[in-house]
GROMACS .gro file of C-alpha atoms in nm:
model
  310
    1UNK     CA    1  -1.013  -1.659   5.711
    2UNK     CA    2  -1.338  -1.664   5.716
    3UNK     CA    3  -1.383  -1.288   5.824
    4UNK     CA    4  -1.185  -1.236   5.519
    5UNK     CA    5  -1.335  -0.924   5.333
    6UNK     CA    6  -1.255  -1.073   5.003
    7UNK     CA    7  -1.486  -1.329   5.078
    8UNK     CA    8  -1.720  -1.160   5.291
    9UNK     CA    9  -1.802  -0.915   4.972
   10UNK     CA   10  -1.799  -1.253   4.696
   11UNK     CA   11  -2.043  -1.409   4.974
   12UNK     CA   12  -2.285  -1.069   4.881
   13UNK     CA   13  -2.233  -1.039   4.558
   14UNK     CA   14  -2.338  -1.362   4.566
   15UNK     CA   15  -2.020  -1.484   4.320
   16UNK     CA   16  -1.769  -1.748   4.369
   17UNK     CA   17  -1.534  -1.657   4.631
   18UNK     CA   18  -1.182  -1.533   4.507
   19UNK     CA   19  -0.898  -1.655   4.799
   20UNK     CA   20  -0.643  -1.470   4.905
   21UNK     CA   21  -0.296  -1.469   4.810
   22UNK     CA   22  -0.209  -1.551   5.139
   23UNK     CA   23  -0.412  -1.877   5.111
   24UNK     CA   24  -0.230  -1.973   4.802
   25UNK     CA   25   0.065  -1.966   4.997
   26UNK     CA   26  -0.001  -2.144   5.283
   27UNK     CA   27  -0.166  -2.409   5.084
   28UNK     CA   28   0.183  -2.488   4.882
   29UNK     CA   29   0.368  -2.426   5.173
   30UNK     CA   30   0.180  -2.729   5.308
   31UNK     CA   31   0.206  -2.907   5.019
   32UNK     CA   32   0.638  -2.911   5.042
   33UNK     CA   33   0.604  -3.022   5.462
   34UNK     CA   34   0.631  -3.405   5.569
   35UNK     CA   35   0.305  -3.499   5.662
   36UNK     CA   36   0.501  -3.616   5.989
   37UNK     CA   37   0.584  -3.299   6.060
   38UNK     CA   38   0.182  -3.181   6.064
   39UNK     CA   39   0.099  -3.438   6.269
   40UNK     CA   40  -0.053  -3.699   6.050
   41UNK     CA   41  -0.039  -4.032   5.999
   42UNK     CA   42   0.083  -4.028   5.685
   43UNK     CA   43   0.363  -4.118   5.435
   44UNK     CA   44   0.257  -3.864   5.170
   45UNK     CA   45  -0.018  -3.617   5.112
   46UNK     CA   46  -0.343  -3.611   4.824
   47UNK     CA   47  -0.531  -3.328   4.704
   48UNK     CA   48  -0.794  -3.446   4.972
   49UNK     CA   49  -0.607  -3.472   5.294
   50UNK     CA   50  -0.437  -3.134   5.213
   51UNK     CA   51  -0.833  -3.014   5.147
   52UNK     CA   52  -0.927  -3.160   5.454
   53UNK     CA   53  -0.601  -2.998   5.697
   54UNK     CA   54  -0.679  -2.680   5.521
   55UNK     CA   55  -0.958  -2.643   5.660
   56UNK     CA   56  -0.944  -2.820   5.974
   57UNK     CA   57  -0.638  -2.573   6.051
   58UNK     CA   58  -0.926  -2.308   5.977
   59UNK     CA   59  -0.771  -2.111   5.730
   60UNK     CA   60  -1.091  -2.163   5.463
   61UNK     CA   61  -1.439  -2.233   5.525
   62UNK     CA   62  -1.502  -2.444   5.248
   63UNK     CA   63  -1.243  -2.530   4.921
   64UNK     CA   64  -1.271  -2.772   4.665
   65UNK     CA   65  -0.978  -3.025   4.508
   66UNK     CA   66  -0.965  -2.869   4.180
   67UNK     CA   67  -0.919  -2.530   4.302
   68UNK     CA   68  -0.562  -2.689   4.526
   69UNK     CA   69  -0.468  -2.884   4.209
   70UNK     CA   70  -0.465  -2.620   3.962
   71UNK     CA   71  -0.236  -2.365   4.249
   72UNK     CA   72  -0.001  -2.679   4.313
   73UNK     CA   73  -0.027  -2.820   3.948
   74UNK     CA   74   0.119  -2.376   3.875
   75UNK     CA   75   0.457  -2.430   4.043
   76UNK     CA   76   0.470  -2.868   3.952
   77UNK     CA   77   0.392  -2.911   4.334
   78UNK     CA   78   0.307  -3.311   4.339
   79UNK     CA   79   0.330  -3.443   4.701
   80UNK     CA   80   0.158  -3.745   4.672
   81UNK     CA   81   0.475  -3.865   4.472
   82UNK     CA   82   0.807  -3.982   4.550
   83UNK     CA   83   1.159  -4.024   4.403
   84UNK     CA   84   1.359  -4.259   4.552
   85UNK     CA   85   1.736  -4.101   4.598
   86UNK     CA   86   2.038  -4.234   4.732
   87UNK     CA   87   2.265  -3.967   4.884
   88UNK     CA   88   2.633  -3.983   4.902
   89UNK     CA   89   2.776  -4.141   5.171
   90UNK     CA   90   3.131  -4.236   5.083
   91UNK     CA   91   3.399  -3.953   5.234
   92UNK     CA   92   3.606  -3.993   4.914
   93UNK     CA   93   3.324  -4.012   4.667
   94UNK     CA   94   3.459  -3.737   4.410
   95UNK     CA   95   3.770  -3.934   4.400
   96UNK     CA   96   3.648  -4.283   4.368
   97UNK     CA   97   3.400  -4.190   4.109
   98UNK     CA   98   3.584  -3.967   3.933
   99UNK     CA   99   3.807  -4.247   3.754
  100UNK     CA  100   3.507  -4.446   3.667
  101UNK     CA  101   3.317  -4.172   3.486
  102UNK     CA  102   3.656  -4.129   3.283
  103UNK     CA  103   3.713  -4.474   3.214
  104UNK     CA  104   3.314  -4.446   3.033
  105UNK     CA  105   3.529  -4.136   2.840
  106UNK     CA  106   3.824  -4.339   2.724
  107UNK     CA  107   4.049  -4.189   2.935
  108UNK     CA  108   4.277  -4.263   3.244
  109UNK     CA  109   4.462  -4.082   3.452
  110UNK     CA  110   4.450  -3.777   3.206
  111UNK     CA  111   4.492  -3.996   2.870
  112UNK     CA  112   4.276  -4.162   2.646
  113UNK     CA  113   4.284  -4.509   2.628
  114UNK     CA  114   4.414  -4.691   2.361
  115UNK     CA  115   4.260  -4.916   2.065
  116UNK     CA  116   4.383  -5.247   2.303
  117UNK     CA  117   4.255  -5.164   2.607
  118UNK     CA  118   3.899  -5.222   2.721
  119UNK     CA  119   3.640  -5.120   3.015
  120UNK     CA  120   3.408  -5.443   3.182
  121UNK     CA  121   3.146  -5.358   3.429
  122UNK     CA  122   3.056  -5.611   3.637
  123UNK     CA  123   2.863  -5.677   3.918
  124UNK     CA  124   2.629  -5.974   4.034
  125UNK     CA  125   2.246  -6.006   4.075
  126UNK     CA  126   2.140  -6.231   4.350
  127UNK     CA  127   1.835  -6.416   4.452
  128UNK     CA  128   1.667  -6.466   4.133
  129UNK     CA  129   1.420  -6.708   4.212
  130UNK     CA  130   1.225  -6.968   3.950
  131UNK     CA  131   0.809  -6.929   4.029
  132UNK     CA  132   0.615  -7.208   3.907
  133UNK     CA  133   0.291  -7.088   3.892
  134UNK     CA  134  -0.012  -7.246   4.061
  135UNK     CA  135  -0.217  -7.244   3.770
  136UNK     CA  136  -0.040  -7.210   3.361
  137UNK     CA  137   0.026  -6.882   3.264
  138UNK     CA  138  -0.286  -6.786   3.001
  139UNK     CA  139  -0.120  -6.614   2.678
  140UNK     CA  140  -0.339  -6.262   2.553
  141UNK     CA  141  -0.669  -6.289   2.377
  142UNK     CA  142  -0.876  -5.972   2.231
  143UNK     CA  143  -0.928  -5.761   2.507
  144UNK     CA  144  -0.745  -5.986   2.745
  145UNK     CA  145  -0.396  -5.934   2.861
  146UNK     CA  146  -0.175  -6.256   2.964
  147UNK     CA  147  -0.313  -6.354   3.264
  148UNK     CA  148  -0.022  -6.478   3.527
  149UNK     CA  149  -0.183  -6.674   3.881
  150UNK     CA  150  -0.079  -6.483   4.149
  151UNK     CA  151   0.046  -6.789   4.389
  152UNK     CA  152   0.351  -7.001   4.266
  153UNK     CA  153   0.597  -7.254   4.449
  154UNK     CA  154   0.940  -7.184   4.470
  155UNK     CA  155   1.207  -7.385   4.255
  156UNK     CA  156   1.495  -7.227   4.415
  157UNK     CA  157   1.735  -6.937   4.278
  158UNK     CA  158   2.049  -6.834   4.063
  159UNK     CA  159   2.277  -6.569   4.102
  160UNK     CA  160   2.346  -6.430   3.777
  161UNK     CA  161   2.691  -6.281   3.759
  162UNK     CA  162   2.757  -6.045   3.422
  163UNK     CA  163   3.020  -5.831   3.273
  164UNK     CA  164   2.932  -5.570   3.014
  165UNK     CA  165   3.183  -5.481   2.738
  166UNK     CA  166   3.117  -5.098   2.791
  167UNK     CA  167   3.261  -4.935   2.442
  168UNK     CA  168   3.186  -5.282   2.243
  169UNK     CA  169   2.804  -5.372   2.367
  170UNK     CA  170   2.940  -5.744   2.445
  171UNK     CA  171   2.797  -5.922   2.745
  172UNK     CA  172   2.913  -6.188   2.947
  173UNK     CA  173   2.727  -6.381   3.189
  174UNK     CA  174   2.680  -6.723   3.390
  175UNK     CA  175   2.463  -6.855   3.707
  176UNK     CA  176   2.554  -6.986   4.002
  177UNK     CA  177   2.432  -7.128   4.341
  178UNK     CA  178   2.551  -6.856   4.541
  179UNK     CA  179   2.776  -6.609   4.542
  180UNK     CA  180   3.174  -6.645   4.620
  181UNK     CA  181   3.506  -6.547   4.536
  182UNK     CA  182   3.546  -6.840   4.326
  183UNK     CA  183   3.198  -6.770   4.096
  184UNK     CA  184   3.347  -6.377   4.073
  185UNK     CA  185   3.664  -6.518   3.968
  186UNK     CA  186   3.481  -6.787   3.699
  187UNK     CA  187   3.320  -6.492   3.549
  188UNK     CA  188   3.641  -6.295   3.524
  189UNK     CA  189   3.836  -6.604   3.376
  190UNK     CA  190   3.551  -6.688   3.127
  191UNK     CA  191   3.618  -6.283   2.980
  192UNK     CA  192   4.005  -6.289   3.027
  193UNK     CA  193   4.036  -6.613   2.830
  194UNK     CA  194   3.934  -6.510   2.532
  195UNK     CA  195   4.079  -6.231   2.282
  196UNK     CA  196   4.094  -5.937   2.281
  197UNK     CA  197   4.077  -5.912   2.637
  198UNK     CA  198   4.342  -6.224   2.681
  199UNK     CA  199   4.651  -6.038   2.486
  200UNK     CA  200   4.513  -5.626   2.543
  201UNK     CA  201   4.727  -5.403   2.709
  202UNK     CA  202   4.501  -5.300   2.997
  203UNK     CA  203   4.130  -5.411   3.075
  204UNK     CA  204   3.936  -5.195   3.366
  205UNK     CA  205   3.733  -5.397   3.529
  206UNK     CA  206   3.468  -5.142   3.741
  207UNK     CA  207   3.290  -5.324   4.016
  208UNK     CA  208   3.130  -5.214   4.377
  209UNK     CA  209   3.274  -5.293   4.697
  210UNK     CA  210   3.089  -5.619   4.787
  211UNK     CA  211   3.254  -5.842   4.985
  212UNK     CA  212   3.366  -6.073   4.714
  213UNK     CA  213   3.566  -5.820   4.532
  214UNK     CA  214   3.660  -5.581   4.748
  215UNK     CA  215   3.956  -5.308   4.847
  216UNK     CA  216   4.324  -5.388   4.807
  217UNK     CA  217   4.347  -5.730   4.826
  218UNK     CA  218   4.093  -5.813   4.584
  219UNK     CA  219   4.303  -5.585   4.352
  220UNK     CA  220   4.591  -5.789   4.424
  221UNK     CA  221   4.424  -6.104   4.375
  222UNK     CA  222   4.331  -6.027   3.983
  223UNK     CA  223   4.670  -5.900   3.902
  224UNK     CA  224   4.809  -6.227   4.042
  225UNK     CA  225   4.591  -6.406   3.846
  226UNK     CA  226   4.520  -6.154   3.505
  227UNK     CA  227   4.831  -5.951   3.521
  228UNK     CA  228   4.637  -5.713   3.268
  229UNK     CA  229   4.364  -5.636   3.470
  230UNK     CA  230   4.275  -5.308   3.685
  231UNK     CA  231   4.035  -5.373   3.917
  232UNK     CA  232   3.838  -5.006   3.994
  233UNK     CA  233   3.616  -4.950   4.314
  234UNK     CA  234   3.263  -4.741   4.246
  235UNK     CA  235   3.229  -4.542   4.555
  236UNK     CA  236   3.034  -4.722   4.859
  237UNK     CA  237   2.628  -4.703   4.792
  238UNK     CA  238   2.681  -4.553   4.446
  239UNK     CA  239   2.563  -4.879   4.227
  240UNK     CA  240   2.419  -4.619   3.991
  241UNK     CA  241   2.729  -4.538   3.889
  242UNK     CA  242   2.805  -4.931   3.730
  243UNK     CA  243   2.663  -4.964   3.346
  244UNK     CA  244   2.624  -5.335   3.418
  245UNK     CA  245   2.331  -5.245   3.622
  246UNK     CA  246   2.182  -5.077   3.322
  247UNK     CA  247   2.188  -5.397   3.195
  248UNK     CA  248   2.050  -5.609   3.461
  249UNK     CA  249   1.751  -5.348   3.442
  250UNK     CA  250   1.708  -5.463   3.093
  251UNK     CA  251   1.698  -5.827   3.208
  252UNK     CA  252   1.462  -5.775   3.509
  253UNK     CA  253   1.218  -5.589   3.206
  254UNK     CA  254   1.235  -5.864   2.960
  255UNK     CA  255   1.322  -6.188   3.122
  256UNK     CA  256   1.227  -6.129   3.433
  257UNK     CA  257   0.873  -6.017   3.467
  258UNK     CA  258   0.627  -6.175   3.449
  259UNK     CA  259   0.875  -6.437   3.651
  260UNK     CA  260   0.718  -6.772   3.548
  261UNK     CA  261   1.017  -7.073   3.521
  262UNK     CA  262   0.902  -7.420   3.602
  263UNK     CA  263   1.263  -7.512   3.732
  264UNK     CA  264   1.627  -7.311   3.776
  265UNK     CA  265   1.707  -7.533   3.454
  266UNK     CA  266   1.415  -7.390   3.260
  267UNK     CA  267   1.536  -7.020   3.389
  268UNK     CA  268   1.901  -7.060   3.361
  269UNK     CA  269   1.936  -7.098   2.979
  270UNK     CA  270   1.672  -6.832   2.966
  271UNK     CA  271   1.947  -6.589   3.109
  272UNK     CA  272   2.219  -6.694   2.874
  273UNK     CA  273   2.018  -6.692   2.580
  274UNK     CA  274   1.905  -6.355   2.626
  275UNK     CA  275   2.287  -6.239   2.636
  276UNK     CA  276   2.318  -6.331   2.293
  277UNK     CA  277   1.984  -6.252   2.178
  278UNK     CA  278   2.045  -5.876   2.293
  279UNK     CA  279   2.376  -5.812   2.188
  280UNK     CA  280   2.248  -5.875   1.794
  281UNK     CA  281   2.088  -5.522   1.856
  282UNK     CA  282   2.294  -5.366   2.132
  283UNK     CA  283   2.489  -5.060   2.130
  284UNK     CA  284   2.738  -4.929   2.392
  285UNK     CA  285   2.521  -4.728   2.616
  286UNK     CA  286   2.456  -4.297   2.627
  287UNK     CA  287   2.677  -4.243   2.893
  288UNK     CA  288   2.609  -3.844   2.984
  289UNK     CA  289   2.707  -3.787   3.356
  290UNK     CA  290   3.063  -3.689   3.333
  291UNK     CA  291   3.310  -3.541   3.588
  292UNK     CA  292   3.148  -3.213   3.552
  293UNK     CA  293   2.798  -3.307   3.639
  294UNK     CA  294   2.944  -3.527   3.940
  295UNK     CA  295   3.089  -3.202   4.063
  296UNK     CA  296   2.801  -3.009   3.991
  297UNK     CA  297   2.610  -3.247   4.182
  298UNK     CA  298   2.833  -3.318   4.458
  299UNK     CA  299   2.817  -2.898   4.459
  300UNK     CA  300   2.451  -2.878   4.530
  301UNK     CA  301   2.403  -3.139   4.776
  302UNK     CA  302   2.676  -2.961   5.015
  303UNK     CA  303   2.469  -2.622   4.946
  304UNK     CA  304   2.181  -2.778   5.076
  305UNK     CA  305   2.313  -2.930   5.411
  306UNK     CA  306   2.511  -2.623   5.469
  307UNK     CA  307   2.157  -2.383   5.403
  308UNK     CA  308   2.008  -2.269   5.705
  309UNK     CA  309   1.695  -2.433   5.810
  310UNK     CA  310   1.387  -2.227   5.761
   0.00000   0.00000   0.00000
């Protein structure tokens, strides 16, 4: 590269050299590799380390940062990011989530659901812990954020078990020690109980496949006990298919962090209250991904393990 004639006549003319388009390409080609796969150290590349393997490789005397950001920045090329992804794992995951994205439609098995009959999503967040801070917690002065100490003592932990209403916006929700068929089943009583869900015609309960409410027999065990319920299974590693967790990402945002509770009893009624204090302004959530997109997805991903590798 550096015989280049390009650069050999910018180096006499005594102008800024102008790279070659080759260059340009071998730089974003970099720039889409696994820094593994170079032979660094590294989880993810920066505008520097691909600067400095540039021209360790030899392929340019000299280059500066701004020049590789503004050919990356042309085609979005960011490699010092990440997205975190979870791929499909479940051999039947078309047909598991299939009925769940048409239960968020109003519809079941080909027809919409009726006026009495109702969709819960439910699921069960674990291990929230009560940090009593070393120090109190300092509230926000002019140019001063809060100011949280960093080292706390444990006071123990909850698991918060919820069920979200998903056409109606209604939340339900209690804590427990740990987690259990019995707490799952106090939930489900504490919604069933009470109208409209105690005298509807059907209520779809959607949950994952955790150990406390999984396959057949946990079916079987909530039509013993709520002969109106239908208990449906989200496919296995697809929690981003449950609304409730939409939910429990709302609570994590603004009950959760900064996590400062002097005791489980200060943290507990923190949880419930927050139930009703969000449902005064909640509305059922913009549900978009429908059967279509799943396909569409599902579509892609096969495209890609079935392309060649390069």
């Amino acid at each position: 590269m550096r015989d280049c004639r390009a650069l050999r006549r910018s180096h006499e003319a005594g102008v800024k050299p102008a790279f070659p388009p080759s260059l340009v390409v071998q730089v974003k080609a970099l720039a889409c590799e696994l820094p593994r796969r170079l032979g660094l150290p590294l989880s993810r590349l920066s505008i520097e380390e691909i600067r400095q393997h540039v021209i360790s490789q030899g392929l340019v005397a000299e280059i500066s940062g701004a020049t590789l950001w503004r050919w990356l920045s042309s085609d979005a090329l960011r490699p010092w990011q990440h997205r975190s992804w979870i791929f499909p794992r479940d051999p039947n995951f078309a047909a598991r989530a299939g009925p769940v994205l048409d239960l968020y439609e109003r519809i079941w098995e080909g027809a919409p659901l009726g006026a009495n009959e109702f969709v819960i999503s439910a699921d069960e967040k674990t291990s929230i812990q009560a940090r009593r801070r070393k120090h109190p917690t300092l509230p926000p002065g002019p140019n001063r954020p809060t100011r949280i100490e960093h080292e706390y003592f444990r006071g123990g932990a909850w698991t918060y078990l919820a069920a979200w209403d998903v056409h109606r916006a209604k939340v339900f929700g209690r804590c427990e020690v740990k987690n259990g068929i019995a707490p799952v089943d106090r939930l489900v009583s504490e919604v069933m109980s009470q109208e409209p869900y105690k005298s509807a015609r059907r209520v779809f309960w959607i949950m994952d496949n955790c150990s406390t409410h999984r396959g057949q027999k946990a079916v079987g065990r909530f039509r013993a006990k709520w002969p109106n319920t239908i208990l449906i299974h989200t496919p296995i590693h697809a929690s981003w298919l449950n609304q409730v967790e939409i939910y429990f990402s709302i609570v994590q945002r603004k009950v959760l962090t900064p996590n400062d509770f002097s005791s489980l009893t200060e943290l507990e009624p923190r949880l419930l209250t927050f139930q009703c204090h969000y449902e005064r302004t909640a509305s059922p959530f913009k549900w978009t991904f429908t059967r279509a997109d799943l396909h569409a997805l599902l579509a892609r991903i096969d495209a890609n393990r079935l392309a060649p590798a390069a």
